[in-house]
Amino acid sequence: MKTAFVTGATGLLGHHLVEKLVERGWTVRALHRSPGDAAKLRAIGAQPVAGTLDDQASLRRGMAGADAVFHAAALFTMWAPLADFERVNIQGTSNMLAAARAEGVEAFVYVSAAGVVMGDGKPMFDVTEDAPLSYPSWAPYLATKARAQELVLKANDAGDVRTTVILPPMIWGRGMHMLDNIVANVREGRFRWPAGGQQMMSTAHVDNVCACAILAAEKSPGGRAYFVSDGQHQSMRAVLTDLLATRGVAVKASNAPLGMAWFMATIMEFMWRTFKRPGEPPLTRQMLRLVGYDFTVSDQRARDELGYQPVTNWSAGIAGMRATA
């Protein structure tokens, strides 16, 4: 029986990953911060470990005797101070790597994001892992994820722990909290189709990301990054139309020219930053960069080196979401 330590286990990916590992017979420890989260983790078969990414003692306690670490925790938001992104995404990852070395963990799998290769707005098709990382100042989530990814891959060179990075595009599936925000925006009349919604995109069902992450822990030679996807590309309009339909929501929205949307996002960011408005702007450049341009990835490396194959296709995933809505 193998033992895994999972961070981010109360999020979409981490929750499903714990379930998949438990189904495979792994002993799973999961980092959490609140007593309520501990109860939820026990309910899916995990052993809760109280602590934070800032607390080395709790990280080492969770990793003691573990065969693999799956680091899925991150600050994923479109608007927060840069220092917050750096503390969670960069320093938190550095703390995880230090604990893994100290505890002699064999495999360390870091969940990065396909968007770490996005720079200035432009179409990108069939992107491979050889694409350079990008660090746009206006996209702190993507920039800090890219810097954390560098730390993980460099840690492999030291030979203390075998590190691997997986790079999913938009993760979707049962329990997709991001969909709640989109539903609210559609119902309140705030949603617009950037660039008409015709831009092509890759997606990754949560089951497929879990399958690739587990393969990475078991088979990766280390020091490698892998895109993971559903193996098909669709327009943003097709993707969101199907996802929203699982909630009984039909989209009736106008189109927003990308240039105008980018200008408006820049103005909104300035207003929120200058006048310290509460909450986050309804539109940011980071958000537009993630969804406003053609962006598709190739997962051929994962197929060739890890034996990855998607385990859930688009139609089956949508049917599963509709059944649990």
Short mmCIF file of N, CA, C and O in Angstrom, two decimals, residues 49-132:
data_model
loop_
_atom_site.label_atom_id
_atom_site.label_comp_id
_atom_site.label_asym_id
_atom_site.label_seq_id
_atom_site.Cartn_x
_atom_site.Cartn_y
_atom_site.Cartn_z
N VAL A 49 -4.74 16.32 7.82
CA VAL A 49 -3.53 16.84 8.46
C VAL A 49 -3.72 18.34 8.60
O VAL A 49 -3.73 19.08 7.60
N ALA A 50 -3.89 18.82 9.82
CA ALA A 50 -4.12 20.25 10.05
C ALA A 50 -2.82 21.02 9.81
O ALA A 50 -1.76 20.63 10.28
N GLY A 51 -2.93 22.13 9.08
CA GLY A 51 -1.75 22.94 8.84
C GLY A 51 -1.92 23.84 7.64
O GLY A 51 -2.99 23.94 7.06
N THR A 52 -0.83 24.50 7.27
CA THR A 52 -0.83 25.41 6.13
C THR A 52 0.47 25.25 5.37
O THR A 52 1.42 24.61 5.85
N LEU A 53 0.53 25.87 4.19
CA LEU A 53 1.76 25.82 3.39
C LEU A 53 2.89 26.62 4.04
O LEU A 53 4.05 26.47 3.64
N ASP A 54 2.57 27.43 5.02
CA ASP A 54 3.59 28.21 5.74
C ASP A 54 4.20 27.44 6.91
O ASP A 54 5.19 27.89 7.49
N ASP A 55 3.60 26.31 7.25
CA ASP A 55 3.97 25.59 8.47
C ASP A 55 4.76 24.33 8.12
O ASP A 55 4.19 23.29 7.77
N GLN A 56 6.07 24.41 8.23
CA GLN A 56 6.92 23.26 7.88
C GLN A 56 6.61 22.03 8.72
O GLN A 56 6.66 20.91 8.23
N ALA A 57 6.28 22.23 9.98
CA ALA A 57 6.01 21.08 10.85
C ALA A 57 4.82 20.28 10.35
O ALA A 57 4.86 19.05 10.31
N SER A 58 3.77 20.98 9.95
CA SER A 58 2.59 20.26 9.47
C SER A 58 2.87 19.60 8.11
O SER A 58 2.39 18.49 7.85
N LEU A 59 3.65 20.25 7.28
CA LEU A 59 3.99 19.66 5.98
C LEU A 59 4.81 18.39 6.17
O LEU A 59 4.56 17.37 5.52
N ARG A 60 5.78 18.45 7.05
CA ARG A 60 6.61 17.27 7.30
C ARG A 60 5.81 16.15 7.96
O ARG A 60 6.02 14.96 7.67
N ARG A 61 4.87 16.53 8.80
CA ARG A 61 4.01 15.52 9.43
C ARG A 61 3.17 14.80 8.38
O ARG A 61 3.00 13.59 8.41
N GLY A 62 2.67 15.55 7.42
CA GLY A 62 1.87 14.94 6.36
C GLY A 62 2.70 14.09 5.42
O GLY A 62 2.20 13.09 4.88
N MET A 63 3.97 14.46 5.24
CA MET A 63 4.82 13.73 4.28
C MET A 63 5.61 12.59 4.91
O MET A 63 6.22 11.79 4.19
N ALA A 64 5.63 12.48 6.20
CA ALA A 64 6.44 11.45 6.86
C ALA A 64 6.05 10.06 6.36
O ALA A 64 4.91 9.64 6.49
N GLY A 65 7.00 9.38 5.75
CA GLY A 65 6.75 8.04 5.25
C GLY A 65 5.96 7.99 3.96
O GLY A 65 5.60 6.90 3.49
N ALA A 66 5.68 9.15 3.35
CA ALA A 66 4.88 9.17 2.12
C ALA A 66 5.73 8.76 0.92
O ALA A 66 6.93 9.07 0.84
N ASP A 67 5.09 8.09 -0.03
CA ASP A 67 5.75 7.72 -1.28
C ASP A 67 5.66 8.84 -2.30
O ASP A 67 6.56 9.00 -3.14
N ALA A 68 4.56 9.60 -2.27
CA ALA A 68 4.35 10.64 -3.28
C ALA A 68 3.63 11.83 -2.67
O ALA A 68 2.82 11.70 -1.75
N VAL A 69 3.95 13.00 -3.20
CA VAL A 69 3.28 14.24 -2.84
C VAL A 69 2.60 14.79 -4.08
O VAL A 69 3.20 14.83 -5.17
N PHE A 70 1.35 15.19 -3.93
CA PHE A 70 0.60 15.84 -5.01
C PHE A 70 0.26 17.25 -4.53
O PHE A 70 -0.58 17.43 -3.65
N HIS A 71 0.94 18.24 -5.10
CA HIS A 71 0.78 19.63 -4.65
C HIS A 71 -0.17 20.35 -5.59
O HIS A 71 0.22 20.84 -6.66
N ALA A 72 -1.45 20.42 -5.18
CA ALA A 72 -2.48 21.05 -6.01
C ALA A 72 -2.98 22.36 -5.42
O ALA A 72 -3.78 23.05 -6.06
N ALA A 73 -2.53 22.72 -4.24
CA ALA A 73 -2.99 23.97 -3.61
C ALA A 73 -2.37 25.17 -4.31
O ALA A 73 -1.20 25.15 -4.71
N ALA A 74 -3.17 26.22 -4.46
CA ALA A 74 -2.68 27.45 -5.09
C ALA A 74 -3.66 28.57 -4.79
O ALA A 74 -4.83 28.32 -4.46
N LEU A 75 -3.19 29.80 -4.90
CA LEU A 75 -4.08 30.94 -4.87
C LEU A 75 -4.51 31.18 -6.31
O LEU A 75 -3.74 31.66 -7.14
N PHE A 76 -5.76 30.80 -6.62
CA PHE A 76 -6.29 30.95 -7.97
C PHE A 76 -7.43 31.94 -7.93
O PHE A 76 -8.55 31.63 -7.52
N THR A 77 -7.13 33.16 -8.29
CA THR A 77 -8.11 34.23 -8.36
C THR A 77 -7.62 35.22 -9.40
O THR A 77 -6.44 35.24 -9.74
N MET A 78 -8.52 36.01 -9.92
CA MET A 78 -8.13 36.99 -10.93
C MET A 78 -7.69 38.32 -10.33
O MET A 78 -7.22 39.20 -11.04
N TRP A 79 -7.82 38.47 -8.98
CA TRP A 79 -7.51 39.77 -8.39
C TRP A 79 -7.11 39.60 -6.93
O TRP A 79 -7.92 39.21 -6.10
N ALA A 80 -5.87 39.87 -6.63
CA ALA A 80 -5.36 39.84 -5.25
C ALA A 80 -3.99 40.53 -5.26
O ALA A 80 -3.37 40.67 -6.32
N PRO A 81 -3.51 40.97 -4.11
CA PRO A 81 -2.17 41.57 -4.07
C PRO A 81 -1.11 40.59 -4.54
O PRO A 81 -1.19 39.39 -4.25
N LEU A 82 -0.10 41.11 -5.24
CA LEU A 82 0.98 40.27 -5.72
C LEU A 82 1.64 39.50 -4.58
O LEU A 82 2.00 38.33 -4.72
N ALA A 83 1.77 40.14 -3.41
CA ALA A 83 2.42 39.48 -2.28
C ALA A 83 1.67 38.22 -1.87
O ALA A 83 2.29 37.24 -1.43
N ASP A 84 0.35 38.21 -2.00
CA ASP A 84 -0.43 37.02 -1.66
C ASP A 84 -0.15 35.88 -2.62
O ASP A 84 0.00 34.72 -2.22
N PHE A 85 -0.09 36.21 -3.92
CA PHE A 85 0.24 35.19 -4.91
C PHE A 85 1.63 34.61 -4.65
O PHE A 85 1.84 33.40 -4.73
N GLU A 86 2.58 35.49 -4.35
CA GLU A 86 3.95 35.02 -4.12
C GLU A 86 4.04 34.15 -2.87
O GLU A 86 4.75 33.14 -2.87
N ARG A 87 3.34 34.54 -1.82
CA ARG A 87 3.39 33.77 -0.57
C ARG A 87 2.83 32.36 -0.75
O ARG A 87 3.42 31.38 -0.30
N VAL A 88 1.69 32.25 -1.42
CA VAL A 88 1.06 30.94 -1.57
C VAL A 88 1.68 30.13 -2.70
O VAL A 88 2.10 28.98 -2.51
N ASN A 89 1.77 30.73 -3.88
CA ASN A 89 2.17 29.96 -5.06
C ASN A 89 3.66 29.70 -5.15
O ASN A 89 4.07 28.62 -5.62
N ILE A 90 4.47 30.66 -4.72
CA ILE A 90 5.92 30.47 -4.83
C ILE A 90 6.51 29.97 -3.51
O ILE A 90 7.12 28.90 -3.45
N GLN A 91 6.32 30.76 -2.42
CA GLN A 91 6.91 30.34 -1.15
C GLN A 91 6.27 29.06 -0.65
O GLN A 91 6.96 28.19 -0.09
N GLY A 92 4.97 28.91 -0.85
CA GLY A 92 4.31 27.67 -0.44
C GLY A 92 4.88 26.46 -1.14
O GLY A 92 5.10 25.40 -0.53
N THR A 93 5.16 26.60 -2.44
CA THR A 93 5.76 25.50 -3.19
C THR A 93 7.18 25.23 -2.73
O THR A 93 7.61 24.08 -2.61
N SER A 94 7.93 26.30 -2.45
CA SER A 94 9.29 26.13 -1.93
C SER A 94 9.27 25.39 -0.60
O SER A 94 10.10 24.50 -0.34
N ASN A 95 8.32 25.73 0.26
CA ASN A 95 8.19 25.04 1.55
C ASN A 95 7.86 23.56 1.35
O ASN A 95 8.37 22.69 2.08
N MET A 96 7.00 23.28 0.39
CA MET A 96 6.64 21.89 0.10
C MET A 96 7.85 21.09 -0.37
O MET A 96 8.06 19.94 0.06
N LEU A 97 8.65 21.69 -1.22
CA LEU A 97 9.84 21.00 -1.73
C LEU A 97 10.84 20.74 -0.59
O LEU A 97 11.44 19.66 -0.52
N ALA A 98 11.00 21.71 0.28
CA ALA A 98 11.92 21.53 1.41
C ALA A 98 11.46 20.40 2.32
O ALA A 98 12.27 19.58 2.77
N ALA A 99 10.17 20.34 2.59
CA ALA A 99 9.65 19.26 3.43
C ALA A 99 9.80 17.91 2.75
O ALA A 99 10.13 16.90 3.40
N ALA A 100 9.58 17.86 1.43
CA ALA A 100 9.71 16.60 0.70
C ALA A 100 11.14 16.09 0.74
O ALA A 100 11.39 14.88 0.91
N ARG A 101 12.11 17.00 0.60
CA ARG A 101 13.51 16.59 0.70
C ARG A 101 13.82 16.07 2.11
O ARG A 101 14.48 15.04 2.28
N ALA A 102 13.36 16.80 3.10
CA ALA A 102 13.65 16.42 4.49
C ALA A 102 13.07 15.07 4.85
O ALA A 102 13.66 14.31 5.63
N GLU A 103 11.92 14.73 4.27
CA GLU A 103 11.25 13.47 4.59
C GLU A 103 11.58 12.34 3.61
O GLU A 103 11.07 11.24 3.74
N GLY A 104 12.42 12.62 2.63
CA GLY A 104 12.84 11.57 1.70
C GLY A 104 11.72 11.07 0.81
O GLY A 104 11.69 9.88 0.45
N VAL A 105 10.81 11.96 0.42
CA VAL A 105 9.71 11.58 -0.48
C VAL A 105 10.28 11.22 -1.85
O VAL A 105 11.15 11.92 -2.38
N GLU A 106 9.77 10.16 -2.43
CA GLU A 106 10.29 9.71 -3.72
C GLU A 106 9.79 10.56 -4.88
O GLU A 106 10.59 10.96 -5.75
N ALA A 107 8.48 10.83 -4.95
CA ALA A 107 7.90 11.51 -6.11
C ALA A 107 7.13 12.74 -5.68
O ALA A 107 6.34 12.70 -4.72
N PHE A 108 7.33 13.84 -6.41
CA PHE A 108 6.67 15.11 -6.12
C PHE A 108 6.00 15.57 -7.41
O PHE A 108 6.67 15.86 -8.40
N VAL A 109 4.67 15.63 -7.40
CA VAL A 109 3.91 16.05 -8.59
C VAL A 109 3.28 17.40 -8.30
O VAL A 109 2.49 17.55 -7.36
N TYR A 110 3.62 18.38 -9.13
CA TYR A 110 3.12 19.74 -8.97
C TYR A 110 2.09 20.03 -10.06
O TYR A 110 2.36 19.83 -11.24
N VAL A 111 0.93 20.50 -9.64
CA VAL A 111 -0.11 20.88 -10.60
C VAL A 111 0.08 22.35 -10.94
O VAL A 111 -0.25 23.23 -10.14
N SER A 112 0.63 22.60 -12.10
CA SER A 112 0.81 23.97 -12.57
C SER A 112 -0.42 24.35 -13.39
O SER A 112 -1.53 23.93 -13.07
N ALA A 113 -0.26 25.13 -14.43
CA ALA A 113 -1.37 25.55 -15.28
C ALA A 113 -0.87 25.71 -16.70
O ALA A 113 0.23 26.23 -16.92
N ALA A 114 -1.67 25.29 -17.65
CA ALA A 114 -1.27 25.42 -19.05
C ALA A 114 -0.97 26.87 -19.41
O ALA A 114 -0.12 27.17 -20.26
N GLY A 115 -1.64 27.81 -18.72
CA GLY A 115 -1.47 29.21 -19.03
C GLY A 115 -0.12 29.80 -18.69
O GLY A 115 0.13 30.97 -19.01
N VAL A 116 0.78 29.03 -18.08
CA VAL A 116 2.10 29.59 -17.75
C VAL A 116 2.92 29.90 -18.98
O VAL A 116 3.94 30.58 -18.88
N VAL A 117 2.50 29.43 -20.14
CA VAL A 117 3.22 29.75 -21.38
C VAL A 117 2.56 30.91 -22.12
O VAL A 117 3.02 31.31 -23.19
N MET A 118 1.46 31.45 -21.58
CA MET A 118 0.79 32.58 -22.22
C MET A 118 1.55 33.86 -21.92
O MET A 118 1.90 34.13 -20.78
N GLY A 119 1.77 34.65 -22.93
CA GLY A 119 2.37 35.96 -22.74
C GLY A 119 1.41 37.00 -23.26
O GLY A 119 0.23 37.00 -22.93
N ASP A 120 1.91 37.89 -24.11
CA ASP A 120 1.05 38.89 -24.72
C ASP A 120 -0.02 38.19 -25.55
O ASP A 120 0.19 37.11 -26.09
N GLY A 121 -1.16 38.84 -25.67
CA GLY A 121 -2.29 38.23 -26.35
C GLY A 121 -2.01 37.88 -27.81
O GLY A 121 -1.68 38.77 -28.61
N LYS A 122 -2.11 36.60 -28.14
CA LYS A 122 -1.97 36.14 -29.51
C LYS A 122 -2.50 34.70 -29.58
O LYS A 122 -2.52 33.99 -28.57
N PRO A 123 -2.95 34.26 -30.74
CA PRO A 123 -3.39 32.87 -30.87
C PRO A 123 -2.23 31.90 -30.69
O PRO A 123 -1.11 32.16 -31.14
N MET A 124 -2.50 30.78 -30.01
CA MET A 124 -1.48 29.75 -29.80
C MET A 124 -2.16 28.39 -30.01
O MET A 124 -3.12 28.07 -29.32
N PHE A 125 -1.63 27.62 -30.97
CA PHE A 125 -2.24 26.34 -31.31
C PHE A 125 -1.27 25.18 -31.07
O PHE A 125 -0.08 25.29 -31.36
N ASP A 126 -1.81 24.07 -30.55
CA ASP A 126 -1.02 22.84 -30.34
C ASP A 126 0.30 23.12 -29.64
O ASP A 126 1.36 22.66 -30.04
N VAL A 127 0.22 23.88 -28.58
CA VAL A 127 1.41 24.26 -27.82
C VAL A 127 2.01 23.03 -27.15
O VAL A 127 1.30 22.17 -26.63
N THR A 128 3.33 22.93 -27.18
CA THR A 128 4.04 21.82 -26.53
C THR A 128 4.78 22.33 -25.30
O THR A 128 4.89 23.54 -25.06
N GLU A 129 5.32 21.39 -24.55
CA GLU A 129 6.03 21.73 -23.31
C GLU A 129 7.34 22.47 -23.55
O GLU A 129 7.95 22.98 -22.60
N ASP A 130 7.77 22.56 -24.80
CA ASP A 130 8.99 23.31 -25.11
C ASP A 130 8.75 24.82 -25.18
O ASP A 130 9.71 25.59 -25.28
N ALA A 131 7.50 25.23 -25.17
CA ALA A 131 7.20 26.67 -25.20
C ALA A 131 7.77 27.34 -23.95
O ALA A 131 7.71 26.78 -22.85
N PRO A 132 8.35 28.52 -24.09
CA PRO A 132 8.95 29.19 -22.92
C PRO A 132 7.88 29.66 -21.93
O PRO A 132 6.76 30.00 -22.32
#
